[in-house]
CSV table of C-alpha atoms in Angstrom, one decimal:
chain,number,residue,atom,x,y,z
A,65,MET,CA,207.0,151.6,33.1
A,66,GLN,CA,203.5,152.4,34.3
A,67,LYS,CA,202.9,155.9,35.4
A,68,ARG,CA,202.4,156.4,39.2
A,69,LEU,CA,199.1,157.9,40.0
A,70,ARG,CA,198.7,161.1,42.1
A,71,ILE,CA,195.3,161.7,43.8
A,72,GLY,CA,194.0,164.9,45.4
A,73,ILE,CA,191.6,164.4,48.3
A,74,ILE,CA,189.4,167.4,49.2
A,75,GLY,CA,188.1,167.0,52.8
A,76,GLY,CA,189.7,165.5,55.9
A,77,GLY,CA,186.7,164.0,57.6
A,78,ILE,CA,186.3,160.3,58.1
A,79,GLY,CA,185.8,159.6,54.4
A,80,GLY,CA,188.8,161.6,53.3
A,81,VAL,CA,191.3,160.2,55.9
A,82,ALA,CA,189.9,156.7,55.2
A,83,LEU,CA,190.7,157.2,51.5
A,84,ALA,CA,194.2,158.5,52.4
A,85,ARG,CA,194.8,155.3,54.4
A,86,SER,CA,193.4,153.1,51.7
A,87,LEU,CA,195.5,154.7,49.0
A,88,ASP,CA,198.6,154.3,51.2
A,89,ALA,CA,197.9,150.6,51.6
A,90,VAL,CA,198.0,150.1,47.8
A,91,GLY,CA,201.0,152.4,47.2
A,92,ILE,CA,199.2,155.2,45.5
A,93,ASP,CA,200.4,158.8,46.0
A,94,TYR,CA,198.0,161.4,47.3
A,95,ARG,CA,197.7,164.8,48.9
A,96,LEU,CA,194.8,165.6,51.3
A,97,PHE,CA,193.4,169.1,51.6
A,98,GLU,CA,191.3,170.1,54.7
A,99,LYS,CA,189.8,173.6,55.1
A,100,ALA,CA,190.1,173.5,58.9
A,101,SER,CA,193.4,174.5,60.5
A,102,ALA,CA,193.7,171.1,62.4
A,103,PHE,CA,192.3,167.6,62.1
A,104,GLY,CA,189.4,166.9,64.5
A,105,GLU,CA,185.9,165.6,64.9
A,106,VAL,CA,183.0,166.7,67.0
A,107,GLY,CA,182.7,164.6,70.2
A,108,ALA,CA,180.0,162.1,69.3
A,109,GLY,CA,179.5,158.4,69.0
A,110,VAL,CA,179.3,156.4,65.9
A,111,GLN,CA,178.3,152.8,65.3
A,112,MET,CA,180.8,150.8,63.4
A,113,THR,CA,178.7,147.9,62.0
A,114,PRO,CA,180.2,144.7,60.7
A,115,ASN,CA,180.4,145.9,57.1
A,116,ALA,CA,182.6,148.9,58.2
A,117,VAL,CA,184.6,146.8,60.7
A,118,LYS,CA,185.7,144.5,57.9
A,119,VAL,CA,187.3,147.4,56.1
A,120,LEU,CA,188.9,148.9,59.2
A,121,LYS,CA,190.5,145.5,59.9
A,122,ALA,CA,191.8,145.3,56.4
A,123,LEU,CA,193.3,148.7,56.9
A,124,GLY,CA,195.2,147.5,60.0
A,125,LEU,CA,192.9,149.0,62.7
A,126,GLY,CA,191.6,145.9,64.3
A,127,GLU,CA,193.6,146.5,67.5
A,128,ASN,CA,192.6,150.1,67.6
A,129,LEU,CA,188.9,149.1,67.5
A,130,ARG,CA,189.5,146.6,70.4
A,131,ARG,CA,191.2,149.3,72.4
A,132,MET,CA,188.8,152.2,71.8
A,133,GLY,CA,185.6,150.5,71.1
A,134,PHE,CA,182.7,149.0,73.0
A,135,LEU,CA,181.0,145.7,72.0
A,136,PRO,CA,177.2,145.9,72.7
A,137,GLU,CA,175.5,142.8,73.9
A,138,ALA,CA,172.4,143.3,71.7
A,139,MET,CA,170.3,145.7,69.6
A,140,VAL,CA,167.2,146.4,71.6
A,141,GLY,CA,164.0,148.1,70.5
A,142,ARG,CA,161.9,149.8,73.1
A,143,ASN,CA,158.7,151.8,73.3
A,144,GLY,CA,159.9,155.3,74.1
A,145,GLN,CA,157.2,156.0,76.6
A,146,THR,CA,156.5,152.7,78.3
A,147,GLY,CA,159.9,151.1,78.0
A,148,GLN,CA,158.3,147.9,76.7
A,149,GLU,CA,160.9,145.7,74.8
A,150,LEU,CA,159.9,145.3,71.2
A,151,PHE,CA,162.8,143.2,70.0
A,152,ARG,CA,166.2,142.1,71.2
A,153,THR,CA,168.8,140.9,68.7
A,154,PRO,CA,172.1,139.5,69.9
A,155,LEU,CA,175.2,141.3,68.5
A,156,LYS,CA,178.3,140.5,70.6
A,157,THR,CA,177.9,136.7,70.4
A,158,THR,CA,176.6,136.4,66.8
A,159,CYS,CA,177.9,139.2,64.5
A,160,PRO,CA,181.3,137.6,63.8
A,161,ALA,CA,179.7,134.3,62.8
A,162,LEU,CA,176.8,135.8,60.9
A,163,PHE,CA,178.4,138.8,59.3
A,164,GLY,CA,182.1,138.2,59.4
A,165,ALA,CA,183.1,140.9,61.9
A,166,GLU,CA,182.1,142.5,65.2
A,167,PHE,CA,179.7,145.4,65.8
A,168,TYR,CA,181.5,148.2,67.7
A,169,HIS,CA,180.5,151.5,69.3
A,170,VAL,CA,183.3,154.1,69.1
A,171,HIS,CA,183.8,157.8,69.7
A,172,ARG,CA,183.9,159.6,66.4
A,173,ALA,CA,187.0,161.5,67.4
A,174,ASP,CA,188.8,158.3,68.3
A,175,LEU,CA,187.9,156.7,65.0
A,176,HIS,CA,189.1,159.7,63.1
A,177,ALA,CA,192.4,159.8,65.0
A,178,ALA,CA,193.0,156.2,64.3
A,179,LEU,CA,192.4,156.6,60.5
A,180,CYS,CA,194.7,159.6,60.1
A,181,GLN,CA,197.4,158.6,62.6
A,182,ASP,CA,199.8,157.5,59.8
A,183,ILE,CA,199.3,160.3,57.3
A,184,PRO,CA,202.6,162.0,56.8
A,185,ALA,CA,202.7,165.7,57.6
A,186,ASP,CA,203.8,166.6,54.1
A,187,LYS,CA,200.7,164.9,52.6
A,188,ALA,CA,198.1,166.8,54.6
A,189,MET,CA,197.5,170.4,53.7
A,190,LEU,CA,195.5,172.1,56.5
A,191,GLY,CA,193.7,175.4,56.2
A,192,ALA,CA,193.1,174.7,52.4
A,193,GLN,CA,189.7,175.9,51.2
A,194,CYS,CA,188.8,174.5,47.8
A,195,THR,CA,187.1,177.1,45.6
A,196,GLY,CA,186.7,175.2,42.4
A,197,ILE,CA,187.7,172.4,40.0
A,198,ALA,CA,189.1,172.6,36.5
A,199,HIS,CA,190.4,170.2,33.9
A,200,GLU,CA,193.5,170.6,31.9
A,201,GLY,CA,194.1,167.8,29.4
A,202,ALA,CA,194.4,164.5,31.2
A,203,GLN,CA,194.7,166.3,34.6
A,204,ALA,CA,192.2,167.6,37.1
A,205,VAL,CA,193.0,170.8,39.0
A,206,ALA,CA,191.8,171.9,42.4
A,207,ASN,CA,191.9,175.6,43.1
A,208,PHE,CA,192.2,177.0,46.6
A,209,SER,CA,191.3,180.3,48.3
A,210,ASP,CA,194.9,181.3,48.8
A,211,GLY,CA,195.5,181.2,45.0
A,212,SER,CA,197.3,177.9,45.0
A,213,ARG,CA,196.3,174.9,42.8
A,214,PHE,CA,196.9,171.2,42.8
A,215,GLU,CA,197.1,169.0,39.6
A,216,ALA,CA,196.3,165.3,39.9
A,217,ASP,CA,195.3,162.3,37.9
A,218,LEU,CA,192.1,162.3,40.0
A,219,ILE,CA,190.5,164.7,42.4
A,220,VAL,CA,188.1,163.2,45.0
A,221,GLY,CA,185.5,165.3,46.7
A,222,ALA,CA,185.2,164.0,50.3
A,223,ASP,CA,184.0,167.3,51.6
A,224,GLY,CA,180.6,166.5,53.0
A,225,ILE,CA,177.0,167.4,52.3
A,226,HIS,CA,177.9,171.0,51.3
A,227,SER,CA,180.7,169.8,48.9
A,228,ALA,CA,182.5,172.4,46.9
A,229,VAL,CA,183.6,169.7,44.5
A,230,ARG,CA,180.0,168.5,44.0
A,231,ASP,CA,178.9,172.1,43.3
A,232,ALA,CA,181.8,172.5,40.8
A,233,LEU,CA,180.7,169.3,38.9
A,234,TRP,CA,176.9,169.6,39.0
A,235,GLY,CA,176.0,173.1,40.0
A,236,LYS,CA,175.0,174.4,43.4
A,237,GLU,CA,171.8,172.8,44.7
A,238,PRO,CA,170.8,172.9,48.3
A,239,ALA,CA,170.2,169.7,50.3
A,240,HIS,CA,166.7,168.9,51.4
A,241,TYR,CA,165.7,169.5,55.0
A,242,THR,CA,163.9,166.3,56.1
A,243,GLY,CA,161.7,167.8,58.8
A,244,HIS,CA,163.9,166.1,61.5
A,245,MET,CA,166.1,167.7,64.1
A,246,CYS,CA,168.7,165.9,66.1
A,247,TRP,CA,170.4,166.3,69.4
A,248,ARG,CA,173.7,164.7,70.4
A,249,GLY,CA,175.1,164.5,73.9
A,250,LEU,CA,177.5,162.5,76.1
A,251,VAL,CA,177.2,161.3,79.7
A,252,GLN,CA,180.5,160.4,81.5
A,253,VAL,CA,179.9,157.1,83.3
A,254,ASP,CA,182.7,157.8,85.9
A,255,ARG,CA,180.7,160.9,87.1
A,256,HIS,CA,177.3,159.3,86.8
A,257,PRO,CA,177.0,155.5,87.3
A,258,LEU,CA,174.2,154.4,85.0
A,259,PRO,CA,172.7,151.1,86.2
A,260,PHE,CA,169.6,151.9,84.1
A,261,VAL,CA,171.5,152.0,80.8
A,262,SER,CA,171.9,148.5,79.5
A,263,PRO,CA,175.1,147.6,77.5
A,264,ASP,CA,173.2,147.5,74.3
A,265,ALA,CA,172.4,149.6,71.2
A,266,ALA,CA,169.1,150.8,72.4
A,267,PHE,CA,166.5,152.2,70.0
A,268,TRP,CA,163.7,154.0,71.9
A,269,MET,CA,160.8,154.6,69.5
A,270,GLY,CA,158.1,157.1,70.2
A,271,PRO,CA,155.6,159.2,68.4
A,272,LYS,CA,157.3,161.6,66.0
A,273,GLY,CA,160.8,160.8,67.3
A,274,HIS,CA,163.3,158.3,68.5
A,275,VAL,CA,166.3,158.1,70.7
A,276,VAL,CA,169.4,155.9,70.4
A,277,THR,CA,171.7,155.3,73.3
A,278,TYR,CA,174.9,153.3,73.5
A,279,TYR,CA,178.3,153.1,75.3
A,280,VAL,CA,181.5,154.5,73.8
A,281,LYS,CA,185.1,154.8,74.9
A,282,GLY,CA,185.2,151.2,76.1
A,283,GLY,CA,182.2,151.9,78.3
A,284,ALA,CA,183.4,155.1,79.9
A,285,ALA,CA,180.6,157.2,78.4
A,286,VAL,CA,177.1,156.9,77.0
A,287,ASN,CA,176.3,158.5,73.6
A,288,ILE,CA,172.9,159.9,73.0
A,289,VAL,CA,171.3,160.6,69.6
A,290,ALA,CA,167.8,162.0,70.0
A,291,VAL,CA,165.7,162.8,66.9
A,292,SER,CA,162.5,164.7,66.8
A,293,GLU,CA,160.2,165.8,64.0
A,294,ASN,CA,160.3,169.5,63.6
A,295,SER,CA,158.8,171.5,60.7
A,296,ASP,CA,160.9,174.5,61.4
A,297,TRP,CA,164.2,174.6,59.4
A,298,VAL,CA,167.2,173.9,61.7
A,299,GLU,CA,170.7,174.6,60.6
A,300,GLU,CA,172.8,171.7,59.2
A,301,SER,CA,175.8,172.0,61.5
A,302,TRP,CA,177.4,169.8,64.1
A,303,THR,CA,178.6,172.8,66.1
A,304,VAL,CA,175.3,174.6,67.1
A,305,LYS,CA,175.1,174.4,70.9
A,306,SER,CA,171.8,173.4,72.6
A,307,THR,CA,170.8,173.1,76.3
A,308,GLN,CA,169.9,170.4,78.6
A,309,GLN,CA,166.5,172.0,79.1
A,310,GLU,CA,165.8,172.1,75.3
A,311,LEU,CA,166.6,168.4,75.1
A,312,LEU,CA,164.3,167.6,78.0
A,313,ASN,CA,161.5,169.7,76.5
A,314,GLY,CA,161.8,167.9,73.2
A,315,PHE,CA,161.1,164.5,74.9
A,316,ALA,CA,158.6,165.4,77.7
A,317,GLY,CA,156.6,162.4,78.7
A,318,TRP,CA,159.1,159.8,77.5
A,319,HIS,CA,160.4,157.0,79.7
A,320,GLU,CA,161.9,157.9,83.0
A,321,ASP,CA,165.2,156.2,82.2
A,322,LEU,CA,165.7,158.5,79.2
A,323,ILE,CA,164.8,161.6,81.2
A,324,ALA,CA,167.2,160.5,83.9
A,325,LEU,CA,169.9,160.1,81.3
A,326,PHE,CA,169.2,163.4,79.7
A,327,ARG,CA,169.5,165.1,83.1
A,328,ARG,CA,173.1,163.7,83.4
A,329,THR,CA,174.3,165.1,80.0
A,330,ASP,CA,177.3,167.4,80.0
A,331,PRO,CA,175.7,170.8,79.4
A,332,GLU,CA,178.8,171.9,77.4
A,333,GLN,CA,178.5,168.9,75.1
A,334,ILE,CA,174.9,169.1,73.9
A,335,TYR,CA,174.6,169.9,70.2
A,336,LYS,CA,171.6,170.1,67.8
A,337,TRP,CA,171.2,170.3,64.0
A,338,GLY,CA,168.8,169.6,61.2
A,339,LEU,CA,168.9,166.4,59.2
A,340,PHE,CA,169.3,167.0,55.5
A,341,ASP,CA,169.7,164.5,52.6
A,342,ARG,CA,169.5,164.3,48.9
A,343,ASP,CA,168.1,161.9,46.4
A,344,PRO,CA,170.5,159.2,45.0
A,345,MET,CA,172.6,160.6,42.1
A,346,ALA,CA,172.7,159.1,38.7
A,347,ARG,CA,176.5,159.8,38.4
A,348,TRP,CA,179.3,160.7,40.9
A,349,SER,CA,182.1,161.3,38.4
A,350,ARG,CA,182.9,163.7,35.6
A,351,ASP,CA,186.2,163.3,33.7
A,352,ARG,CA,188.8,162.9,36.4
A,353,VAL,CA,186.8,164.1,39.4
A,354,THR,CA,184.6,162.0,41.6
A,355,LEU,CA,182.8,162.1,44.9
A,356,LEU,CA,182.9,160.0,48.1
A,357,GLY,CA,180.8,159.8,51.3
A,358,ASP,CA,178.3,162.5,52.1
A,359,ALA,CA,179.4,164.5,49.1
A,360,ALA,CA,178.0,161.7,47.0
A,361,HIS,CA,175.2,160.3,49.1
A,362,PRO,CA,174.2,162.2,52.2
A,363,MET,CA,171.8,160.1,54.2
A,364,LEU,CA,169.7,160.1,57.4
A,365,PRO,CA,171.4,158.4,60.3
A,366,PHE,CA,168.6,155.9,60.9
A,367,LEU,CA,170.6,152.9,59.8
A,368,SER,CA,173.8,154.2,61.4
A,369,GLN,CA,175.6,154.0,58.0
A,370,GLY,CA,176.9,157.5,57.1
A,371,ALA,CA,180.4,156.9,58.3
A,372,ALA,CA,180.3,153.3,57.3
A,373,MET,CA,179.4,154.1,53.7
A,374,ALA,CA,182.2,156.6,53.4
A,375,ILE,CA,184.7,154.1,54.7
A,376,GLU,CA,183.5,151.5,52.2
A,377,ASP,CA,183.6,154.0,49.4
A,378,ALA,CA,187.2,154.9,50.3
A,379,TYR,CA,188.4,151.3,50.3
A,380,VAL,CA,186.6,150.4,47.0
A,381,LEU,CA,187.9,153.5,45.2
A,382,ALA,CA,191.5,152.8,46.3
A,383,GLN,CA,191.2,149.1,45.1
A,384,ALA,CA,189.7,150.2,41.8
A,385,LEU,CA,192.6,152.6,41.2
A,386,ALA,CA,195.1,149.9,42.1
A,387,HIS,CA,193.4,147.4,39.8
A,388,PHE,CA,193.0,149.6,36.7
A,389,GLY,CA,196.2,151.7,37.2
A,390,ALA,CA,196.5,154.5,34.7
A,391,ASP,CA,193.1,153.9,33.2
A,392,VAL,CA,191.3,156.2,35.7
A,393,PRO,CA,188.0,156.3,33.7
A,394,ALA,CA,187.8,152.5,34.0
A,395,ALA,CA,188.5,152.7,37.7
A,396,LEU,CA,185.8,155.3,38.2
A,397,ARG,CA,183.3,153.2,36.2
A,398,ALA,CA,184.1,150.2,38.4
A,399,TYR,CA,183.9,152.3,41.6
A,400,GLU,CA,180.5,153.7,40.8
A,401,GLY,CA,179.2,150.3,39.6
A,402,GLU,CA,180.2,148.8,42.9
A,403,ARG,CA,179.1,151.6,45.2
A,404,ARG,CA,176.1,153.6,43.7
A,405,PRO,CA,173.5,150.8,43.9
A,406,ARG,CA,174.4,150.0,47.5
A,407,THR,CA,174.5,153.6,48.8
A,408,ALA,CA,171.3,154.5,47.0
A,409,ARG,CA,169.5,151.6,48.7
A,410,VAL,CA,170.9,152.7,52.1
A,411,GLN,CA,169.8,156.3,51.5
A,412,LEU,CA,166.3,155.3,50.7
A,413,GLU,CA,165.9,152.6,53.4
A,414,ALA,CA,167.3,155.0,56.0
A,415,ARG,CA,164.4,157.4,55.1
A,416,GLU,CA,161.9,154.5,55.5
A,417,ARG,CA,163.3,153.7,59.0
A,418,GLY,CA,162.5,157.3,60.1
A,419,ARG,CA,158.8,156.5,59.2
A,420,THR,CA,158.9,153.2,61.1
A,421,TYR,CA,160.6,154.6,64.2
A,422,HIS,CA,158.3,157.6,64.5
A,423,MET,CA,154.8,156.1,64.1
A,424,SER,CA,152.2,157.6,66.3
A,425,SER,CA,148.8,156.1,65.4
A,426,PRO,CA,147.7,153.2,67.7
A,427,GLU,CA,146.9,151.1,64.6
A,428,ASP,CA,150.3,151.6,63.0
A,429,LEU,CA,152.1,151.0,66.3
A,430,LYS,CA,150.2,147.8,67.0
A,431,LYS,CA,151.0,146.5,63.5
A,432,ARG,CA,154.7,147.4,63.7
A,433,ASP,CA,155.2,145.9,67.1
A,434,GLN,CA,153.4,142.6,66.1
A,435,GLU,CA,155.8,142.4,63.0
A,436,TYR,CA,158.8,142.9,65.3
A,437,LYS,CA,157.6,140.1,67.6
A,438,ALA,CA,156.8,137.8,64.7
A,439,GLU,CA,160.3,138.3,63.1
A,440,GLN,CA,161.9,137.7,66.5
A,441,ALA,CA,160.1,134.4,66.9
A,442,ARG,CA,160.9,133.4,63.3
A,443,ASN,CA,164.6,134.2,63.6
A,444,PRO,CA,166.1,135.2,67.1
A,445,ASN,CA,169.2,136.4,65.3
A,446,ALA,CA,167.4,138.7,62.9
A,447,VAL,CA,168.5,142.3,63.2
A,448,GLY,CA,165.4,144.2,64.5
A,449,ILE,CA,166.0,147.2,62.2
A,450,LYS,CA,166.1,144.8,59.2
A,451,ALA,CA,169.7,145.6,58.3
A,452,GLU,CA,171.2,142.2,57.7
A,453,TRP,CA,171.7,143.0,54.1
A,454,VAL,CA,173.8,146.0,55.2
A,455,TYR,CA,176.0,144.1,57.5
A,456,GLN,CA,176.6,141.1,55.2
A,457,TYR,CA,178.4,143.2,52.5
A,458,ASP,CA,182.1,142.9,52.3
A,459,ALA,CA,183.9,145.7,50.5
A,460,THR,CA,187.3,143.9,51.0
A,461,ASN,CA,186.3,141.4,48.3
A,462,CYS,CA,185.8,144.1,45.6
A,463,ARG,CA,189.2,143.5,44.0
A,464,GLU,CA,188.2,140.0,43.2
A,465,ARG,CA,185.0,141.3,41.6
A,466,PHE,CA,186.9,143.7,39.5
A,467,GLU,CA,189.3,141.0,38.4
A,468,ARG,CA,186.4,138.7,37.5
A,469,GLU,CA,184.6,141.4,35.5
A,470,THR,CA,187.8,142.4,33.7
A,471,GLN,CA,188.3,138.7,32.6
A,472,GLU,CA,184.7,138.4,31.5
A,473,ASN,CA,185.0,141.5,29.4
């Protein structure tokens, strides 16, 4: 009789709870350890692009998405100062046919709640601060600040950009501040009717910054992500409060619709933080420990793929473990082989989008905008931010790829 695997998950963010749900779907036992005293996510929007939606549907959350999400009509690029439309790519009517799933806007807290809604209480250990990782024979051991420990066939670090598991494996190395700071805010539509905010994923591009706006909570609120180049180091935290005036000052001279939207933000729900990333890693795993999500591949949000990549990682890792069973090293090789090339490309191309969105010289802007128009004329369904290759990927087919590769070898 084959041994039943036991997995330890460090971190209860979107990647960690997605892994818990993915393991449960294939019948693999796990325990999840979260350092906070309760599950929760900061109130911000997140774009669930078709590649992530395919996984969420495979995990039984299709109805949750329909209930909590918003389907944007299009992805629209605009000049941040004049409002001129640079491209318009249909989403609502074309994504299912082109990419195999819808494109949803959701509130991050709603997504997190849906992913962890079925985790049994006895499998989630809250207030558990991981302090280190050890190996004992064929087992990995996670140690915690209260003196407890957990032995498992595999420990997965899903504990974010400042991952304790990553530090234990590869040594502590600070993430790189990218020179960008970011504000997030919400505007409640029931309090502020917003006829000037179109039902789209809107990318406002301006010199040395950009703003993304979109509806969440079924259209009951508008999420704002505003990025500005800033050479001064800004803390990497989602809980540093900002002010409405600071947000307005950061985008003085931008289009009147954006300024009007900023003036309607909830003053108690405006946050700021610095954007940090790392270069792609050559390895994620050592012995019976591996990484997932931002612990493995923190990235700039300019392709809206941070949460999506973690969700894909979670599904693929669970499928690899189900396919290879007790051969955990083989499962980790398959996991990394499937995921590292893709996430590395997303990391690097997200950096490039920052350059494209923030151009300031007249010559560069003219060339960029002409390229947008030419691409739109060539293919009206082309995604303006050149992300078709991101959306086409289907993690739910990975098991078939594992089986084919096993047969070939």
